[in-house]
Short mmCIF file of C-alpha atoms and ligand atoms in Angstrom, two decimals:
data_model
loop_
_atom_site.label_atom_id
_atom_site.label_comp_id
_atom_site.label_asym_id
_atom_site.label_seq_id
_atom_site.Cartn_x
_atom_site.Cartn_y
_atom_site.Cartn_z
CA MET A 1 -3.36 37.96 9.37
CA THR A 2 -1.51 41.06 10.68
CA ALA A 3 0.58 41.02 13.82
CA SER A 4 1.68 43.71 16.02
CA SER A 5 4.04 41.48 17.90
CA PRO A 6 4.77 37.93 17.02
CA ARG A 7 3.54 35.09 19.43
CA ARG A 8 6.38 33.47 21.31
CA VAL A 9 6.63 29.82 20.58
CA MET A 10 9.08 27.55 22.29
CA THR A 11 9.99 24.11 20.99
CA ILE A 12 11.72 21.46 23.13
CA PHE A 13 13.54 18.52 21.62
CA GLY A 14 16.27 16.06 22.72
CA THR A 15 16.37 13.10 20.43
CA ARG A 16 16.80 12.63 16.75
CA PRO A 17 13.16 11.82 15.79
CA GLU A 18 12.09 14.93 17.74
CA VAL A 19 14.58 17.02 15.56
CA ILE A 20 13.48 15.26 12.38
CA LYS A 21 9.71 15.76 13.16
CA LEU A 22 9.94 19.30 14.59
CA ALA A 23 12.17 20.72 11.89
CA PRO A 24 9.36 21.20 9.31
CA VAL A 25 7.36 22.81 11.99
CA ILE A 26 10.13 25.13 12.98
CA HIS A 27 10.83 26.06 9.44
CA GLU A 28 7.17 26.94 8.95
CA LEU A 29 7.25 29.11 12.08
CA GLN A 30 10.38 30.82 10.76
CA LYS A 31 8.60 31.51 7.55
CA ARG A 32 5.76 33.12 9.29
CA SER A 33 8.07 35.39 11.40
CA GLN A 34 5.46 38.22 11.40
CA GLU A 35 3.17 36.03 13.39
CA PHE A 36 5.57 33.76 15.39
CA GLN A 37 8.94 34.06 17.21
CA VAL A 38 10.38 30.69 17.87
CA THR A 39 12.91 29.76 20.44
CA ASN A 40 14.39 26.28 20.27
CA VAL A 41 15.55 24.36 23.45
CA ALA A 42 17.75 21.33 23.04
CA SER A 43 17.10 19.24 26.13
CA GLY A 44 20.38 17.36 26.04
CA GLN A 45 18.83 13.89 26.10
CA HIS A 46 20.89 12.40 23.29
CA THR A 47 23.59 15.09 22.73
CA GLU A 48 25.96 13.23 20.50
CA LEU A 49 23.12 11.84 18.23
CA LEU A 50 21.42 15.24 17.91
CA ASP A 51 23.99 17.48 16.53
CA PRO A 52 24.21 16.14 12.85
CA PHE A 53 20.45 16.33 12.61
CA VAL A 54 20.34 19.90 13.92
CA LYS A 55 23.08 20.90 11.52
CA LEU A 56 21.27 19.12 8.62
CA PHE A 57 17.97 20.86 9.19
CA ASP A 58 19.78 24.17 9.94
CA LEU A 59 17.99 24.83 13.25
CA PRO A 60 19.08 27.41 15.52
CA ILE A 61 19.46 26.23 19.11
CA HIS A 62 18.90 29.11 21.46
CA HIS A 63 19.23 27.20 24.74
CA ARG A 64 20.91 23.89 25.46
CA LEU A 65 20.39 22.06 28.79
CA ASP A 66 23.26 20.21 30.27
CA VAL A 67 21.48 17.37 32.01
CA PHE A 68 22.79 14.14 30.41
CA THR A 69 25.10 11.90 32.42
CA PRO A 70 25.50 8.29 31.26
CA GLY A 71 23.59 5.66 33.06
CA GLN A 72 21.31 8.13 34.90
CA SER A 73 17.78 6.82 35.69
CA LEU A 74 14.69 8.16 33.88
CA ASN A 75 13.61 9.87 37.10
CA THR A 76 16.94 11.72 37.40
CA LEU A 77 16.84 12.76 33.74
CA CYS A 78 13.28 13.88 33.90
CA GLY A 79 13.72 15.74 37.08
CA ARG A 80 16.91 17.47 36.01
CA MET A 81 15.13 18.51 32.78
CA VAL A 82 12.21 20.10 34.38
CA ALA A 83 14.46 21.91 36.82
CA ALA A 84 16.64 23.16 33.94
CA LEU A 85 13.80 24.29 31.80
CA ASP A 86 12.18 26.40 34.50
CA PRO A 87 14.55 29.37 34.40
CA ILE A 88 14.31 29.32 30.55
CA LEU A 89 10.58 29.33 30.66
CA GLU A 90 10.54 32.06 33.11
CA MET A 91 12.99 34.25 31.08
CA ILE A 92 11.34 33.78 27.68
CA ALA A 93 7.82 33.54 28.87
CA PRO A 94 6.61 31.75 25.81
CA GLU A 95 2.91 31.80 24.93
CA VAL A 96 2.90 28.17 23.76
CA VAL A 97 5.47 25.40 24.23
CA LEU A 98 5.41 22.72 21.45
CA VAL A 99 6.66 19.15 22.27
CA GLN A 100 6.84 16.16 19.97
CA GLY A 101 6.04 12.59 20.56
CA ASP A 102 6.69 10.60 23.66
CA THR A 103 10.27 10.90 24.88
CA THR A 104 11.33 11.91 28.42
CA SER A 105 12.33 15.36 26.94
CA ALA A 106 8.68 15.81 25.64
CA LEU A 107 7.17 14.82 29.00
CA ALA A 108 9.56 17.08 31.02
CA GLY A 109 8.82 19.95 28.60
CA ALA A 110 5.16 19.58 28.85
CA LEU A 111 5.24 19.30 32.63
CA ALA A 112 7.59 22.23 33.09
CA ALA A 113 5.30 24.26 30.90
CA PHE A 114 2.22 23.28 32.53
CA HIS A 115 3.58 24.20 36.03
CA ARG A 116 4.14 27.64 34.65
CA ARG A 117 0.68 27.66 33.25
CA ILE A 118 1.91 28.03 29.56
CA PRO A 119 -0.28 26.11 27.03
CA VAL A 120 1.30 22.98 25.54
CA GLY A 121 0.92 21.88 21.93
CA HIS A 122 1.51 18.28 21.40
CA VAL A 123 2.76 17.13 17.94
CA GLU A 124 2.18 13.55 17.11
CA ALA A 125 -0.61 13.26 19.62
CA GLY A 126 -2.93 10.33 20.04
CA LEU A 127 -0.69 7.39 19.31
CA ARG A 128 -1.62 4.41 21.48
CA SER A 129 -0.26 0.93 21.64
CA GLY A 130 -2.90 -0.03 24.18
CA ASP A 131 -0.28 -1.47 26.57
CA PRO A 132 0.93 0.97 29.12
CA ALA A 133 4.39 -0.69 29.34
CA ARG A 134 5.11 -0.98 25.61
CA PRO A 135 6.84 0.82 24.30
CA PHE A 136 8.44 1.75 27.64
CA PRO A 137 8.32 4.52 28.77
CA GLU A 138 6.87 6.10 25.62
CA GLU A 139 3.31 4.84 25.90
CA MET A 140 2.88 6.26 29.36
CA ASN A 141 4.67 9.52 28.35
CA ARG A 142 2.12 9.94 25.50
CA ARG A 143 -0.76 9.42 27.74
CA LEU A 144 0.62 11.86 30.33
CA ILE A 145 1.47 14.51 27.66
CA THR A 146 -2.16 14.24 26.49
CA ARG A 147 -3.36 15.26 29.85
CA LEU A 148 -0.93 18.06 30.18
CA ALA A 149 -1.41 19.50 26.63
CA GLN A 150 -4.01 22.00 25.51
CA TRP A 151 -3.75 21.39 21.77
CA HIS A 152 -3.30 18.18 20.08
CA PHE A 153 -1.81 17.72 16.56
CA ALA A 154 -2.84 14.22 15.62
CA ALA A 155 -1.20 12.65 12.61
CA THR A 156 -4.07 10.42 11.55
CA PRO A 157 -7.91 10.09 12.00
CA ARG A 158 -7.17 7.07 14.16
CA ASN A 159 -4.92 9.09 16.43
CA ARG A 160 -7.83 11.62 16.78
CA ARG A 161 -10.31 8.85 17.61
CA ASN A 162 -7.90 7.71 20.38
CA LEU A 163 -7.85 11.18 21.88
CA LEU A 164 -11.68 11.53 21.57
CA ALA A 165 -12.09 8.10 23.34
CA GLU A 166 -10.10 9.58 26.31
CA GLY A 167 -12.36 12.52 26.53
CA ILE A 168 -10.25 15.14 24.91
CA ASP A 169 -12.28 17.99 23.54
CA ARG A 170 -12.73 17.69 19.84
CA GLY A 171 -12.22 21.43 19.32
CA SER A 172 -8.68 21.04 20.71
CA ILE A 173 -7.52 18.44 18.16
CA ALA A 174 -6.30 19.04 14.59
CA VAL A 175 -5.53 16.16 12.17
CA THR A 176 -2.48 17.31 10.42
CA GLY A 177 -0.37 14.41 9.28
CA ASN A 178 3.05 13.62 10.71
CA PRO A 179 5.83 16.07 9.84
CA VAL A 180 8.26 13.08 9.47
CA VAL A 181 6.93 12.73 5.96
CA ASP A 182 7.83 16.38 5.12
CA ALA A 183 11.31 15.88 6.39
CA LEU A 184 11.63 12.63 4.53
CA LYS A 185 10.49 14.05 1.21
CA THR A 186 12.85 16.96 1.59
CA ILE A 187 15.80 14.60 2.17
CA LEU A 188 14.87 12.32 -0.60
CA HIS A 189 15.32 15.28 -2.94
CA ARG A 190 18.80 15.88 -1.91
CA HIS A 191 20.40 12.58 -3.13
CA GLN A 192 23.68 13.28 -1.35
CA ARG A 193 25.71 10.42 0.10
CA SER A 194 28.78 10.55 2.31
CA PRO A 195 31.92 8.76 1.15
CA ARG A 196 31.23 6.37 4.11
CA LEU A 197 27.82 5.34 2.70
CA SER A 198 29.04 5.17 -0.82
CA ASP A 199 31.77 2.76 0.34
CA LEU A 200 29.23 0.67 2.27
CA LEU A 201 26.98 0.45 -0.78
CA THR A 202 29.89 -0.50 -3.01
CA ARG A 203 30.93 -3.36 -0.75
CA THR A 204 27.42 -4.66 -0.55
CA GLN A 205 26.74 -4.10 -4.31
CA GLY A 206 24.45 -6.81 -5.86
CA MET A 207 23.53 -8.20 -2.40
CA ARG A 208 20.08 -7.99 -0.61
CA ARG A 209 20.57 -5.36 1.94
CA LEU A 210 18.90 -6.14 5.27
CA VAL A 211 18.97 -2.89 7.25
CA VAL A 212 18.54 -3.41 11.09
CA THR A 213 17.90 -0.90 13.94
CA THR A 214 16.89 -1.73 17.38
CA HIS A 215 17.35 0.12 20.62
CA ARG A 216 13.92 0.31 22.39
CA ARG A 217 14.24 -0.07 26.16
CA GLU A 218 11.68 -2.84 26.50
CA ASN A 219 13.76 -4.95 23.80
CA LEU A 220 17.09 -4.53 25.65
CA GLY A 221 18.77 -7.67 26.95
CA HIS A 222 17.46 -11.17 26.11
CA GLU A 223 14.82 -10.07 23.56
CA MET A 224 17.31 -8.01 21.55
CA ALA A 225 19.89 -10.73 21.65
CA THR A 226 17.42 -13.35 20.52
CA ASN A 227 16.27 -11.20 17.59
CA LEU A 228 19.90 -10.43 16.47
CA GLN A 229 20.71 -14.14 16.76
CA VAL A 230 17.86 -15.02 14.40
CA LEU A 231 18.97 -12.30 11.95
CA ALA A 232 22.60 -13.55 12.13
CA GLU A 233 21.61 -17.14 11.38
CA PHE A 234 19.33 -15.90 8.50
CA VAL A 235 22.41 -13.99 7.03
CA GLU A 236 24.70 -17.15 7.51
CA GLN A 237 22.17 -19.29 5.54
CA HIS A 238 21.92 -16.81 2.63
CA SER A 239 25.06 -15.87 0.84
CA ASP A 240 23.35 -13.11 -1.08
CA VAL A 241 22.12 -11.26 2.05
CA ALA A 242 24.12 -8.42 3.82
CA LEU A 243 23.05 -7.07 7.12
CA ILE A 244 23.81 -3.53 7.94
CA PHE A 245 23.15 -2.43 11.54
CA PRO A 246 23.82 1.34 12.50
CA VAL A 247 24.16 0.68 16.18
CA HIS A 248 22.62 3.12 18.74
CA PRO A 249 25.13 4.63 21.20
CA ASN A 250 23.42 3.16 24.17
CA PRO A 251 26.06 0.95 25.85
CA ALA A 252 23.55 -1.91 26.32
CA VAL A 253 22.70 -1.90 22.65
CA GLN A 254 26.39 -1.77 21.77
CA GLN A 255 27.31 -4.64 23.93
CA THR A 256 24.58 -6.96 22.64
CA ALA A 257 25.33 -5.99 18.99
CA ARG A 258 29.08 -6.74 19.50
CA GLU A 259 28.34 -10.03 21.25
CA VAL A 260 25.94 -11.47 18.70
CA LEU A 261 27.15 -9.95 15.42
CA ALA A 262 30.80 -8.76 15.64
CA GLY A 263 33.14 -10.58 13.18
CA ARG A 264 30.39 -12.32 11.22
CA GLU A 265 30.61 -12.47 7.45
CA ARG A 266 28.40 -10.11 5.51
CA VAL A 267 27.49 -8.24 8.71
CA TRP A 268 28.34 -4.45 8.94
CA LEU A 269 28.02 -2.78 12.28
CA THR A 270 28.33 0.95 11.78
CA GLU A 271 27.89 4.16 13.85
CA PRO A 272 24.48 5.76 13.67
CA LEU A 273 24.08 7.35 10.33
CA ASP A 274 22.99 10.90 9.70
CA TYR A 275 19.56 11.31 8.19
CA LEU A 276 20.68 11.79 4.62
CA ASP A 277 22.84 8.65 4.70
CA PHE A 278 20.35 6.63 6.70
CA ILE A 279 17.55 7.36 4.27
CA GLY A 280 19.95 6.81 1.37
CA LEU A 281 20.62 3.33 2.82
CA LEU A 282 16.90 2.47 3.44
CA ALA A 283 16.14 3.60 -0.21
CA ASP A 284 18.86 1.06 -1.42
CA SER A 285 17.74 -1.66 0.95
CA TRP A 286 15.96 -5.03 0.30
CA LEU A 287 14.29 -5.29 3.62
CA ILE A 288 14.24 -3.43 6.96
CA ALA A 289 14.02 -4.93 10.41
CA SER A 290 13.41 -2.48 13.21
CA ASP A 291 11.76 -1.58 16.47
CA SER A 292 11.79 2.15 15.62
CA GLY A 293 8.55 4.18 15.59
CA GLY A 294 9.72 6.68 12.93
CA ILE A 295 10.96 4.04 10.49
CA GLN A 296 7.25 2.66 10.44
CA GLU A 297 6.22 6.12 9.25
CA GLU A 298 8.89 6.36 6.64
CA ALA A 299 8.68 2.84 5.09
CA PRO A 300 5.38 3.53 3.15
CA THR A 301 6.88 6.55 1.31
CA LEU A 302 10.16 4.54 0.62
CA GLY A 303 8.04 1.34 -0.44
CA LYS A 304 10.35 -0.80 1.66
CA PRO A 305 9.02 -3.78 3.49
CA LEU A 306 9.48 -3.55 7.26
CA LEU A 307 9.60 -6.23 9.84
CA VAL A 308 8.59 -4.53 13.06
CA LEU A 309 10.58 -6.03 16.01
CA ARG A 310 7.71 -5.51 18.45
CA ASP A 311 4.52 -7.47 19.42
CA VAL A 312 2.36 -4.32 19.47
CA THR A 313 2.48 -1.06 17.68
CA GLU A 314 0.93 2.25 18.10
CA ARG A 315 1.09 2.76 14.33
CA PRO A 316 -1.17 0.06 12.95
CA GLU A 317 -1.57 2.22 9.80
CA ALA A 318 1.77 0.91 8.69
CA VAL A 319 0.56 -2.66 8.91
CA GLU A 320 -2.74 -1.93 7.28
CA CYS A 321 -1.15 -0.18 4.28
CA GLY A 322 0.73 -3.50 3.61
CA ILE A 323 4.25 -2.29 4.26
CA ALA A 324 4.85 -3.55 7.85
CA ARG A 325 4.50 -6.75 9.54
CA LEU A 326 4.71 -7.19 13.41
CA VAL A 327 7.26 -10.04 14.14
CA GLY A 328 8.11 -9.58 17.81
CA GLY A 329 7.36 -11.83 20.68
CA SER A 330 8.95 -15.03 19.30
CA PRO A 331 12.05 -15.99 17.40
CA GLN A 332 9.91 -18.28 15.16
CA ARG A 333 7.92 -15.42 14.06
CA LEU A 334 10.79 -13.34 13.01
CA ARG A 335 12.41 -16.42 11.35
CA ALA A 336 9.22 -17.21 9.47
CA ALA A 337 8.82 -13.56 8.29
CA LEU A 338 12.47 -13.46 6.99
CA ASN A 339 11.97 -16.65 5.00
CA ASP A 340 8.66 -15.48 3.51
CA MET A 341 10.40 -12.29 2.34
CA TYR A 342 13.36 -14.16 0.95
CA TRP A 343 11.37 -16.63 -1.06
CA GLN A 344 8.92 -14.20 -2.46
CA ARG A 345 9.32 -14.62 -6.25
CA GLU A 346 8.97 -11.01 -7.04
CA ASN A 347 9.27 -7.95 -4.76
CA SER A 348 5.67 -6.78 -4.66
CA PHE A 349 6.58 -3.78 -2.49
CA HIS A 350 6.32 -0.28 -3.94
CA ALA A 351 5.69 3.19 -2.40
CA VAL A 352 2.15 3.49 -1.23
CA PRO A 353 0.12 6.63 -0.20
CA ASN A 354 1.64 7.26 3.20
CA PRO A 355 -1.16 7.09 5.91
CA PHE A 356 0.94 9.26 8.19
CA GLY A 357 0.96 12.29 5.96
CA GLN A 358 1.48 13.85 2.59
CA GLY A 359 4.55 16.08 3.32
CA ASP A 360 2.58 19.16 4.20
CA SER A 361 2.26 18.63 7.99
CA GLY A 362 4.55 21.42 9.05
CA PRO A 363 2.39 24.08 7.42
CA ARG A 364 -0.82 22.39 8.72
CA ILE A 365 0.44 22.34 12.23
CA VAL A 366 1.41 25.91 12.27
CA GLN A 367 -1.83 26.93 10.67
CA ALA A 368 -3.82 24.85 13.34
CA LEU A 369 -1.68 26.53 15.92
CA ALA A 370 -2.59 30.00 14.67
CA ASP A 371 -6.29 28.99 14.64
CA PHE A 372 -6.02 27.63 18.18
CA LEU A 373 -4.27 30.76 19.43
CA ARG A 374 -7.20 32.84 18.15
CA LEU A 375 -9.59 30.96 20.38
CA PRO A 376 -10.14 31.60 24.15
CA THR A 377 -7.99 29.08 25.86
CA PRO A 378 -9.88 26.32 27.43
CA LEU A 379 -8.64 25.43 30.95
CA PRO A 380 -6.89 22.04 31.31
CA GLU A 381 -8.96 19.31 32.73
CA GLY A 382 -9.44 19.58 36.37
CA PHE A 383 -8.12 23.08 36.62
CA ASP A 384 -10.02 24.92 39.26
CA LEU A 385 -10.99 28.41 38.15
CA GLY A 386 -11.84 29.39 41.70
CA SER A 387 -8.50 28.32 43.18
CA LYS A 388 -6.00 30.82 44.54
CA GLN A 389 -3.56 29.62 41.95
CA GLY A 390 -5.12 32.06 39.68
CA THR A 391 -6.00 31.64 36.15
CA MET A 392 -4.13 30.22 33.26
CA ARG A 393 -2.25 32.56 31.08
CA ALA A 394 -4.31 32.73 27.95
CA PRO A 395 -4.23 34.69 24.69
CA ALA A 396 -7.09 37.06 24.59
CA ARG A 397 -9.81 36.23 22.04
CA SER A 398 -9.10 39.21 20.00
CA ALA A 399 -5.30 39.06 20.06
CA PRO A 400 -3.99 39.30 16.69
CA ILE A 401 -1.31 36.77 15.49
N1 UDP B 1 17.67 7.20 11.84
C1 UDP B 1 18.76 7.90 11.32
N2 UDP B 1 19.98 7.27 11.48
C2 UDP B 1 20.17 6.01 12.04
C3 UDP B 1 18.98 5.36 12.59
C4 UDP B 1 17.79 5.98 12.49
O1 UDP B 1 18.70 9.04 10.83
O2 UDP B 1 21.32 5.48 12.08
C5 UDP B 1 16.36 7.97 11.76
C6 UDP B 1 15.20 7.27 11.10
O3 UDP B 1 15.06 7.43 9.80
C7 UDP B 1 14.04 7.71 11.86
C8 UDP B 1 14.52 8.13 13.26
O4 UDP B 1 15.87 8.18 13.12
O5 UDP B 1 13.50 8.92 11.23
C9 UDP B 1 14.15 7.03 14.29
O6 UDP B 1 14.85 7.28 15.44
P1 UDP B 1 14.74 6.27 16.56
O7 UDP B 1 14.63 4.86 16.12
O8 UDP B 1 15.86 6.59 17.48
O9 UDP B 1 13.34 6.71 17.28
P2 UDP B 1 11.80 6.35 17.21
O10 UDP B 1 11.43 6.64 15.79
O11 UDP B 1 11.66 4.94 17.51
O12 UDP B 1 11.15 7.30 18.15
#
């Protein structure tokens, strides 16, 4: 492919999973600099969590929105992001905007681009839990982004089927795997650990490390407190188990974690870890208990058993490959799963072929994008060609990239 002028691609991200998952895509776009010119916008959704990840993956940030204030509602956050993105979209005039996943940043980015008639590419398209309120607001965000997006990069064949079932044109979907696997494999090769993690591993040497993360909105409050209580009792009953919980900075999570777990024996509450340390910790863990989405995608490659603190998942592939088990919904379910894991005679878990990708998703997404950009751009559903609003800005069929 030869290019006279590279195609302008804008990426928008605001949370750590978005950085982790867009980094392999951005690196590939940078590699193909004859064809693509990339502008990265940090939406400011989780500023303090984001920076170590941006630094680790060496991502240039070209624009940073200043929209975050503690305690603001999702509506305020979303509205402020759309407004703040608008002048940047106007100035850069990207030919495509890439968003990832299901956060408020991704929704705001897709909506702002749509309003400017800029095609949206959705990385990690087609996840569905089936319950519009779980996870909240992510499941609805995903569904809305699907309606707004022009091109859909689905991680798995199931994700593709979900999109087809909603009437998405098959020609606009590419099955690419999830770039989280690319990111994870890169990090696994680096084997670096901070003194902080080394210290934690030394103190818990010889123990079964139970790594916990939980911060999903729908789990906040009673549900989270109950889960943590069950985990605390389990640790109390087993003197060879150490619980390590990198606590999300959300004040509601911090408060519950402190109330239920602070001061207990063999329980370590830490700050959120950077990706190198966190993956290092997971790799040396006995068991993971988490409500995270990304960890469900990482566990198969790591070969670590995962108790998913949810009662539905949009990633059933993790359960089907034998690594994950859904334990949300009742304390008995979590308690029973912990005991099953503890009394298993041998650890029968090992790395399995990852259903979410093989580590080549960044290149596959960028190639699919290149292919999509060569096609005439289909109008989004419901777009009225005859309306006075004019036509969607679309790359010409013959435009080289
Ligand atoms: N993670 C991390 N440090 C931590 C906790 C999580 O690097 O202290 C990583 C984890 O490996 C996964 C991602 O952050 O890739 C998950 O982020 P989160 O749970 O916030 O979001 P979700 O995956 O649920 O969208």
